[in-house]
Coordinates of C-alpha atoms in Angstrom, one line a residue:
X925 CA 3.8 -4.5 56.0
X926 CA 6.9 -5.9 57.4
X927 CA 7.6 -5.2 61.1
X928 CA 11.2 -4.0 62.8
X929 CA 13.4 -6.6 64.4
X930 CA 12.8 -7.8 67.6
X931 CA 15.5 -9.1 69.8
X932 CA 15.0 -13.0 69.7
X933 CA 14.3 -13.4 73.3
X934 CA 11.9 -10.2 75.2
X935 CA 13.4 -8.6 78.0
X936 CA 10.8 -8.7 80.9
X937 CA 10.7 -5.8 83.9
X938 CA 7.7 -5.4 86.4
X939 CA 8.3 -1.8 85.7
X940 CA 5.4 0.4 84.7
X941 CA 6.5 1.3 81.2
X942 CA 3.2 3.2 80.2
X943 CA 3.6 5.3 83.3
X944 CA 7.5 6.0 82.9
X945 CA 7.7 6.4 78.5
X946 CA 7.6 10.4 77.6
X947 CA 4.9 10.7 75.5
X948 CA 6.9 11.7 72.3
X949 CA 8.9 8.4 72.2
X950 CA 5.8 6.0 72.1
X951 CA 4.0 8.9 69.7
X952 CA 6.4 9.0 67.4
X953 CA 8.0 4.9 67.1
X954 CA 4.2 4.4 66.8
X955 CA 4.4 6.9 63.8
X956 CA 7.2 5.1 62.3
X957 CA 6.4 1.8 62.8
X958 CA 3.4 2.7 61.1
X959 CA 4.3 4.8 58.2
X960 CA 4.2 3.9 54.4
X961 CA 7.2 5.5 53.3
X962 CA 9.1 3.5 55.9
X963 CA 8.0 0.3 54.7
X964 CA 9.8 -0.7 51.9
X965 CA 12.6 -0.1 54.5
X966 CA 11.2 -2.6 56.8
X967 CA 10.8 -5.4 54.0
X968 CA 14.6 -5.0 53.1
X969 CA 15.5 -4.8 57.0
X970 CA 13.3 -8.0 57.4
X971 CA 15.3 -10.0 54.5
X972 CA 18.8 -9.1 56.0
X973 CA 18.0 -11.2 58.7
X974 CA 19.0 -10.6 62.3
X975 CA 22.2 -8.2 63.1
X976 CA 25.6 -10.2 64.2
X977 CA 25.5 -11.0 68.2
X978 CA 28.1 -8.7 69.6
X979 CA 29.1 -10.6 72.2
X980 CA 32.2 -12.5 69.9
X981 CA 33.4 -9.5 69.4
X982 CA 33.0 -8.2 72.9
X983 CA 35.2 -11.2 74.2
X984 CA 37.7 -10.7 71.7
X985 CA 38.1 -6.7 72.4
X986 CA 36.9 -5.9 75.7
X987 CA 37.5 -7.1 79.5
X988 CA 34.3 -9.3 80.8
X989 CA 34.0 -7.4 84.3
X990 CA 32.6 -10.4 87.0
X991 CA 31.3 -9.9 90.7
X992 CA 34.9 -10.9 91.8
X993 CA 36.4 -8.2 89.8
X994 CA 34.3 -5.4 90.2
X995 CA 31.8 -6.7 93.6
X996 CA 30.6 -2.9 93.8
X997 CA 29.7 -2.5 90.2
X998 CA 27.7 -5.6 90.4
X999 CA 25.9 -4.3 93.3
X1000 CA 25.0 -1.8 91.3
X1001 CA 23.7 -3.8 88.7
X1002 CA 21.6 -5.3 91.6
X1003 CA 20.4 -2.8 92.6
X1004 CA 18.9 -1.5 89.2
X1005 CA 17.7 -5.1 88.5
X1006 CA 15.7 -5.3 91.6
X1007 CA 14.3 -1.7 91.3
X1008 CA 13.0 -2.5 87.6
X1009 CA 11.6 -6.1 88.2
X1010 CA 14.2 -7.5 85.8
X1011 CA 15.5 -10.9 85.9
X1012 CA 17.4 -11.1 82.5
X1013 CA 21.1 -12.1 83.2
X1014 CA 23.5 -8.9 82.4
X1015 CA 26.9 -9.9 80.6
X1016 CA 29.3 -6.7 82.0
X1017 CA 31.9 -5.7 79.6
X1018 CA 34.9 -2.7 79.9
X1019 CA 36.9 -1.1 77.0
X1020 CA 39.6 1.4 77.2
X1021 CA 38.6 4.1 76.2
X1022 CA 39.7 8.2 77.7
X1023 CA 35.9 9.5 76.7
X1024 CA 32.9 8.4 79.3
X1025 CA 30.0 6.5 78.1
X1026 CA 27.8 3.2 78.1
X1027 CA 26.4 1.1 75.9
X1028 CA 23.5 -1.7 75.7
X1029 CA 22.8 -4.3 73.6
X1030 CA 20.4 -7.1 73.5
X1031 CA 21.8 -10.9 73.1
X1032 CA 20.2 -14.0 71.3
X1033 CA 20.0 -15.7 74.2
X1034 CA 18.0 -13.1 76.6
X1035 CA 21.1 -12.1 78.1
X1036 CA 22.0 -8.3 78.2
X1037 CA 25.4 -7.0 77.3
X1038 CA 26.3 -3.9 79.0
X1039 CA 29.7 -2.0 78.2
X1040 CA 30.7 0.4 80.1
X1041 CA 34.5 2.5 79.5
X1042 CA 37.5 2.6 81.9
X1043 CA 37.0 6.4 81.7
X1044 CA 33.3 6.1 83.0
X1045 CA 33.9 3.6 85.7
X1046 CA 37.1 5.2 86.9
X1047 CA 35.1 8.5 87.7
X1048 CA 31.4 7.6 88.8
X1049 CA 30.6 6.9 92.3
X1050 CA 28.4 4.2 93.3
X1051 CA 24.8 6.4 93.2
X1052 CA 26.0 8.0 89.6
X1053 CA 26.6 4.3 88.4
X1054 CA 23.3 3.7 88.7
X1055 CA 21.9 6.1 86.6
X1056 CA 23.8 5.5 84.1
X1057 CA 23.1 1.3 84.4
X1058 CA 19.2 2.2 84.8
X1059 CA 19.5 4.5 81.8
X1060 CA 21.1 1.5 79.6
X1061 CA 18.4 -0.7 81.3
X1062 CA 15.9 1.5 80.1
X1063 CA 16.6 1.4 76.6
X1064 CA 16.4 -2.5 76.5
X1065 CA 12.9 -2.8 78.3
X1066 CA 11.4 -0.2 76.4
X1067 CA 12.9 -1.9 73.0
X1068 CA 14.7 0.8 71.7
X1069 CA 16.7 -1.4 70.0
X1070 CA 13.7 -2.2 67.5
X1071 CA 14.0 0.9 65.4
X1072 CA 18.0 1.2 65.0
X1073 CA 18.3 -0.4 62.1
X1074 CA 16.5 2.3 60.2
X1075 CA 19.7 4.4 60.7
X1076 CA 21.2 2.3 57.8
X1077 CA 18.7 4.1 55.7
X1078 CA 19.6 7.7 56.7
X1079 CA 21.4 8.8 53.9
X1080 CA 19.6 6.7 51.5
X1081 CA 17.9 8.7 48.3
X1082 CA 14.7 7.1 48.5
X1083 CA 14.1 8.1 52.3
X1084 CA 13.1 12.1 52.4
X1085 CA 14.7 14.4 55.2
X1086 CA 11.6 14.4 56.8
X1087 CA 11.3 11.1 57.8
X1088 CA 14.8 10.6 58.7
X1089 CA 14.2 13.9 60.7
X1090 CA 11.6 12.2 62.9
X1091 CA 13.7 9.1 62.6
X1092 CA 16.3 11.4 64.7
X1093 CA 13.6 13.1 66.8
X1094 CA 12.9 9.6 67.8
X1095 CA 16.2 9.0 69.2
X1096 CA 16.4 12.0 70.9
X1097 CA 12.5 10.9 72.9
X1098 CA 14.2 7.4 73.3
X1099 CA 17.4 9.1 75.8
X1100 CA 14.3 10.7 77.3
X1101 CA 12.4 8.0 78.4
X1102 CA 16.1 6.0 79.6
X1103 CA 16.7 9.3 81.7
X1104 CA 13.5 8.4 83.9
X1105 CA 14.8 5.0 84.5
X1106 CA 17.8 6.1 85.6
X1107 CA 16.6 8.6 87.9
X1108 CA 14.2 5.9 89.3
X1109 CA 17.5 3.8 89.7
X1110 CA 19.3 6.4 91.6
X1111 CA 15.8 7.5 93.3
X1112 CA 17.8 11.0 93.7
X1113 CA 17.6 14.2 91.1
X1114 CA 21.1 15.9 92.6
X1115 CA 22.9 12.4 92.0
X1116 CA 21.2 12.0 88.3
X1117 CA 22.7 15.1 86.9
X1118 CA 25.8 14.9 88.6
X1119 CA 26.4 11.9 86.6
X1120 CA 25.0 13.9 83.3
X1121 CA 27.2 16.9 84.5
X1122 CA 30.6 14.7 84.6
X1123 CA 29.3 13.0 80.9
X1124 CA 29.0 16.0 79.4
X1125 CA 31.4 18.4 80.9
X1126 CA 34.4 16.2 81.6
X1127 CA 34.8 17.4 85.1
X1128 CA 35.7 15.2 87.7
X1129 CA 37.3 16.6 90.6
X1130 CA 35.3 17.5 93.7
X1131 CA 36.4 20.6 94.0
X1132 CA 34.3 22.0 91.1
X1133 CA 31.0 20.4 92.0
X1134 CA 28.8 22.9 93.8
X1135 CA 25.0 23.4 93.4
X1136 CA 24.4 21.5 90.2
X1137 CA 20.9 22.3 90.4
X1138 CA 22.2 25.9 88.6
X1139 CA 22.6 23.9 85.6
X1140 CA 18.6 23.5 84.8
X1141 CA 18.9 27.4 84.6
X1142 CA 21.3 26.8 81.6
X1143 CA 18.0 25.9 79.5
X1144 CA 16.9 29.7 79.5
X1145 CA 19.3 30.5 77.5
X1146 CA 18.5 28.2 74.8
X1147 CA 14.9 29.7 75.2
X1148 CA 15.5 33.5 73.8
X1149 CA 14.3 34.6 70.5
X1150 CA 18.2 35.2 69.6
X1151 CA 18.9 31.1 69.8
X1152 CA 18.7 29.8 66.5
X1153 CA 19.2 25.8 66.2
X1154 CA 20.9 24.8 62.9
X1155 CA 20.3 21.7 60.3
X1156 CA 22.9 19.6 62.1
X1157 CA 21.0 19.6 65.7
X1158 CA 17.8 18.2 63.6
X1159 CA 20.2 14.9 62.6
X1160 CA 21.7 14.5 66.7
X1161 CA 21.0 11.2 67.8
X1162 CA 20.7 12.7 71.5
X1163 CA 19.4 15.7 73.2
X1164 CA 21.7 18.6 74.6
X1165 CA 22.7 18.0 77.9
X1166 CA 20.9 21.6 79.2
X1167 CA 17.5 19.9 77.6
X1168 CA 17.9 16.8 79.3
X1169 CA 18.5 17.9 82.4
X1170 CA 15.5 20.1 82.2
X1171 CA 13.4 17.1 80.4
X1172 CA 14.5 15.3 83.6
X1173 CA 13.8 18.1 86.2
X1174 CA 9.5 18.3 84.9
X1175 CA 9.7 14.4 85.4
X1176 CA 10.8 14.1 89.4
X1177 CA 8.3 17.0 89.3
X1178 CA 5.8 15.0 88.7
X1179 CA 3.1 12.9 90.1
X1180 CA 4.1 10.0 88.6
X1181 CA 7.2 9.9 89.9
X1182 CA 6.5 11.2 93.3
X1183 CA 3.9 8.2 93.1
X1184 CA 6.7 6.0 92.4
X1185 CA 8.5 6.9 95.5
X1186 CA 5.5 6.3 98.1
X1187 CA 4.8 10.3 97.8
X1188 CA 1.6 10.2 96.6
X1189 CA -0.2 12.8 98.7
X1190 CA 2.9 15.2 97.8
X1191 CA 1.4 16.7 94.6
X1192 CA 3.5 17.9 91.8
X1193 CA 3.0 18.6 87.9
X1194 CA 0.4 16.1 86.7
X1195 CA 0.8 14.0 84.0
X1196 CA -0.6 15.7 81.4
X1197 CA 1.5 19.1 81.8
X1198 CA 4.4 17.3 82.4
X1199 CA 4.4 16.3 78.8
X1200 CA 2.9 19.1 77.6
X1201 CA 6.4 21.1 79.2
X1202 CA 8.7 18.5 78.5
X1203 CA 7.6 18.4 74.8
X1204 CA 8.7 22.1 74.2
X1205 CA 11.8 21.7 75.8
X1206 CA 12.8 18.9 73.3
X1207 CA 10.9 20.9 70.4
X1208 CA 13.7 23.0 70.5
X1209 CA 16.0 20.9 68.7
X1210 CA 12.8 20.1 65.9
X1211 CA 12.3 21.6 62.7
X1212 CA 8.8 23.4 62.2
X1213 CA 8.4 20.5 59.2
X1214 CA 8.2 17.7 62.3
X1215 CA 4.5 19.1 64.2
X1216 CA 3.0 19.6 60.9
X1217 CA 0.7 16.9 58.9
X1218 CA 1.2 17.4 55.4
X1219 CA 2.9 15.0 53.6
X1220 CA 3.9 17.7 51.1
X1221 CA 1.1 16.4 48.2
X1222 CA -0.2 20.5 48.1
X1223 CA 3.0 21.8 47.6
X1224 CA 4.1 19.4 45.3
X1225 CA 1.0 19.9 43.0
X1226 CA 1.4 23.6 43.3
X1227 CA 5.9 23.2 42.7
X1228 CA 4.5 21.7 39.1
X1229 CA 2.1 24.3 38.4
X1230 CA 4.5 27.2 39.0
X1231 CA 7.4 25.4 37.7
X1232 CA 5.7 24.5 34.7
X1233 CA 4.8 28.0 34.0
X1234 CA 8.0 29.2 34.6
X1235 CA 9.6 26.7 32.3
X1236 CA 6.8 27.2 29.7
X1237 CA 7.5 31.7 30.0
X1238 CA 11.1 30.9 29.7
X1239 CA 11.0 32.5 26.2
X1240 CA 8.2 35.1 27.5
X1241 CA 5.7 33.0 25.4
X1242 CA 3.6 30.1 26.4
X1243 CA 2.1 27.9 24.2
X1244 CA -0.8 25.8 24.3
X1245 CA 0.6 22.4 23.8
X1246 CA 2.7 24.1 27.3
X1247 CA -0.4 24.9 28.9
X1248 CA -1.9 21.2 28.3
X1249 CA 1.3 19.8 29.0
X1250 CA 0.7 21.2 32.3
X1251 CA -2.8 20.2 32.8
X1252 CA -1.7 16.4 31.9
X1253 CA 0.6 16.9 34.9
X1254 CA -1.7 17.9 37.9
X1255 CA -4.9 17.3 36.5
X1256 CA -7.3 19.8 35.0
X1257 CA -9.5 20.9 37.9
X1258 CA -9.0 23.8 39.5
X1259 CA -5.5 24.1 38.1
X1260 CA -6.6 26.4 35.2
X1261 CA -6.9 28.8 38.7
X1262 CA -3.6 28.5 39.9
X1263 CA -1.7 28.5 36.5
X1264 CA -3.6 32.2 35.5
X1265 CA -2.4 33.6 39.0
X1266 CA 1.5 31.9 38.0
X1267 CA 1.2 33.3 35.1
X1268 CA 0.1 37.3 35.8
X1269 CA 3.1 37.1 38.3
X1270 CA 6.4 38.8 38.0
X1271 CA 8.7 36.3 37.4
X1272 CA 10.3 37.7 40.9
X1273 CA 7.0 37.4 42.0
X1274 CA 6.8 33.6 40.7
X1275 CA 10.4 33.2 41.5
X1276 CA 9.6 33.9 45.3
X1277 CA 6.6 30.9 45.5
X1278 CA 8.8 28.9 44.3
X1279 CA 11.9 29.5 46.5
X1280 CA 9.3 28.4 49.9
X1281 CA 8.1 25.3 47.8
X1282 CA 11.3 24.6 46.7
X1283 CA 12.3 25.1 50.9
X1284 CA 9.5 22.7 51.8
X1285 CA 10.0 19.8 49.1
X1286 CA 13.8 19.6 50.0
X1287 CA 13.1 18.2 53.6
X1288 CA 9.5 16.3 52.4
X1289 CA 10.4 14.8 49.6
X1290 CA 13.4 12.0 48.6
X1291 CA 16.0 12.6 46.5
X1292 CA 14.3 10.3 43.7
X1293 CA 10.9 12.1 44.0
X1294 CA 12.3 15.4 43.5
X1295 CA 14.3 14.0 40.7
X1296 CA 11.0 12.7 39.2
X1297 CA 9.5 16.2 39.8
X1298 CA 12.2 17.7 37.7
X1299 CA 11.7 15.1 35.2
X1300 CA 7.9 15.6 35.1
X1301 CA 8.6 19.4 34.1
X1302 CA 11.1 18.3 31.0
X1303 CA 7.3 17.7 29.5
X1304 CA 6.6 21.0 29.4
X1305 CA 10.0 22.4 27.7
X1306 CA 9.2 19.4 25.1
X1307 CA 5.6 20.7 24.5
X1308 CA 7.2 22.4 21.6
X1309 CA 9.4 19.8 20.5
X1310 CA 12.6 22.4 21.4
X1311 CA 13.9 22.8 23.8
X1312 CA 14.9 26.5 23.7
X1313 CA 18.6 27.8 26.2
X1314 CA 15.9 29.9 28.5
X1315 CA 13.9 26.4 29.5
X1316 CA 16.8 24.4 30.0
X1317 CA 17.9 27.3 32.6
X1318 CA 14.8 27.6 34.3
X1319 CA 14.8 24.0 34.4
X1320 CA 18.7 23.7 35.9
X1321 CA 17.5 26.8 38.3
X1322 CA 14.3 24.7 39.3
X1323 CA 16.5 21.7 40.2
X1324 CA 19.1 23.5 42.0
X1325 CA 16.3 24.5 44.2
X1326 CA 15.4 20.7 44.7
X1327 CA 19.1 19.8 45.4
X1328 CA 19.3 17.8 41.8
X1329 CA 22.3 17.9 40.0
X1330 CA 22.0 19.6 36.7
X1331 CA 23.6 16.4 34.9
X1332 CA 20.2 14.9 36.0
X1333 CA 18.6 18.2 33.6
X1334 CA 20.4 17.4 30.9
X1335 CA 19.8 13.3 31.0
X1336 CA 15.8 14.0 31.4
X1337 CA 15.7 15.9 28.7
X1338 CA 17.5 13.8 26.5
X1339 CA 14.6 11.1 27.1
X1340 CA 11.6 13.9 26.3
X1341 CA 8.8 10.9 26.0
X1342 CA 9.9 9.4 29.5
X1343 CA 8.3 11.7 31.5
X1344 CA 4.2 11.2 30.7
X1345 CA 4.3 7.9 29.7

């Protein structure tokens, strides 16, 4: 299977990446790197070639910042380089821009290209800088750059929700894992979330800084039962803010990090509950779909036996050539089972089994698999050889539930020998 990208030259640090990575980031790339469905995503990704160097463009559009513009930024910079054990050259880039934020990007040659916005740099001190640097740093020595180009692929019919769910998740575990590297830069909590405070808030002025600390509190509230994440937080590329700071807060708990600062004998959470803590916190912004194993095979099978039966009772009748029509689809086995206990249902009662498959194969399947489910059930209203108005409604009903477009209905159906072929 072809592998993601890597940047053509590796970016080496002395710093203990097994020791620092949240367990959900190398759980889950090693999940994606690894999974099937993802690889004829790879293969394409592979053939593109390597991405365009930014640093053209960077020249053309932004301000190259230098030690004899901006000496305390480069101490900075440094500073964070000496901390992390990393040697690789850093190309320092500024762009206005009134919003704060930093980017990273890995160069062809091994150098690193770091842009950072007039807004950030004009309102960070010194300590807050380097978060922010170490944070960027982070995401180059731990390679998060390897797995971006699946983003391409997001919206893509052939990739199901599911994995671009997890592809998202990712993302979020990636901002994780760059938030201990720049609290190790900083070496001070109270200066790490001031610096995520001003990001995310847009304050500035002294005068409304008090005990940031209070902030961790804010991720109670996302706790109660009455909090209810919607769709769109499953597809954000980074955590809230009142998450990380929490995420952030378990980790300079820790051993490890204590460790890390020459406090071995202080205590703290150990590693193990660390994670276990810091993987609720982020579970909040996961769909149920993401800790289960299933690749959606069962409810597929059982989506074709119910549908089938539902298409095939559309005119309150069903057929044998229906009922083998059916087996031919999922396989005689124990089917015969499941399609007498479709078929003694209500139709609400069937209607209902197949409103929570329906609610399971929208985020497990792709758009062309559920298409081909659909088209696997125009069998059954062809068993017949007519199609009678009640199956072609059932069938339009059954694909609404799949998030096919009806015109897709009405095209299957005017192929009836395509589907069993």
């Amino acid at each position: 299977m072809a592998r993601p990208r890597l940047a053509p030259t590796q970016i080496v640090s002395t710093l203990d990446q097994a020791a620092i990575i949240f367990d959900g980031d190398r759980e889950l790339r090693q999940q994606l790197r690894g999974s099937r469905e993802l690889s004829r995503f790879w293969r394409e990704i592979q053939a593109a070639g390597p991405p365009p160097d930014r640093r053209v463009d960077l020249l053309k559009r932004s301000i190259r910042l230098t030690p004899g513009i901006a000496p305390r930024l480069f101490d900075c910079l440094k500073h964070c380089s000496q901390v992390l054990g990393l040697e690789a050259p850093i190309d320092v880039f500024c762009q206005q821009d009134p919003h704060r934020n930093a980017f990273v990007a890995p160069s062809r040659d091994g150098h690193i290209l770091m842009i950072f916005t007039s807004a950030l740099l004009d309102t960070l001190d010194d300590g807050e800088l380097c978060s922010i640097i170490g944070h960027e740093l982070g995401h180059v020595i731990f390679d998060h750059h390897a797995l971006r180009p699946l983003m391409a692929f997001s919206g893509d019919d052939r990739l199901a929700p599911v994995d671009a769910m997890r592809l998202y998740a990712w993302l979020r575990y990636a901002e994780l894992t760059a938030d201990r590297v720049g609290l190790l830069c900083c070496d001070d909590f109270d200066t790490a979330i001031s610096a995520e405070f001003k990001m995310a808030s847009g304050l500035s002025n002294p005068r409304f800084f008090g005990n940031l600390r209070e902030a961790t509190r804010q991720y109670t509230l996302l706790q109660g039962d009455e909090f209810e994440m919607l769709e769109e937080d499953w597809f954000s590329t980074h955590p809230y803010s009142p998450l990380r700071i929490r995420a952030l807060d378990l980790f300079q708990q820790s051993r490890t990090f204590k460790k890390m600062r020459g406090q071995s004998g202080a205590g703290g959470l150990s590693d193990r509950e660390m994670e276990r803590q810091v993987a609720s916190v982020v579970d909040l912004m996961n769909p149920t779909v993401l800790s289960e194993r299933t690749t959606g095979r069962r409810e597929t099978r059982e989506f074709l036996v119910y549908g089938g039966v539902e298409v095939a009772m559309a005119d309150e009748r069903i057929s044998r050539s229906e009922l083998r029509a059916i087996e031919r689809l999922v396989g005689k086995g124990s089917v015969a089972e499941h399609i007498d206990e479709a078929r003694a249902m209500s139709e609400d009662e069937r209607g209902d089994v197949l409103l929570e498959l329906q609610k399971v194969l929208r985020v497990k399947l792709s758009l062309s698999r559920r298409r081909k489910l659909i088209e696997d059930l125009t069998a059954i209203a062809w068993a017949d050889r007519r199609i009678h108005d009640q199956e072609r409604e059932a069938l339009y009903w059954l694909a609404q539930g799949l998030q096919v477009d009806s015109v897709f209905v009405d095209e299957a159906l005017a192929r009836p020998d395509g589907a069993l072929d």
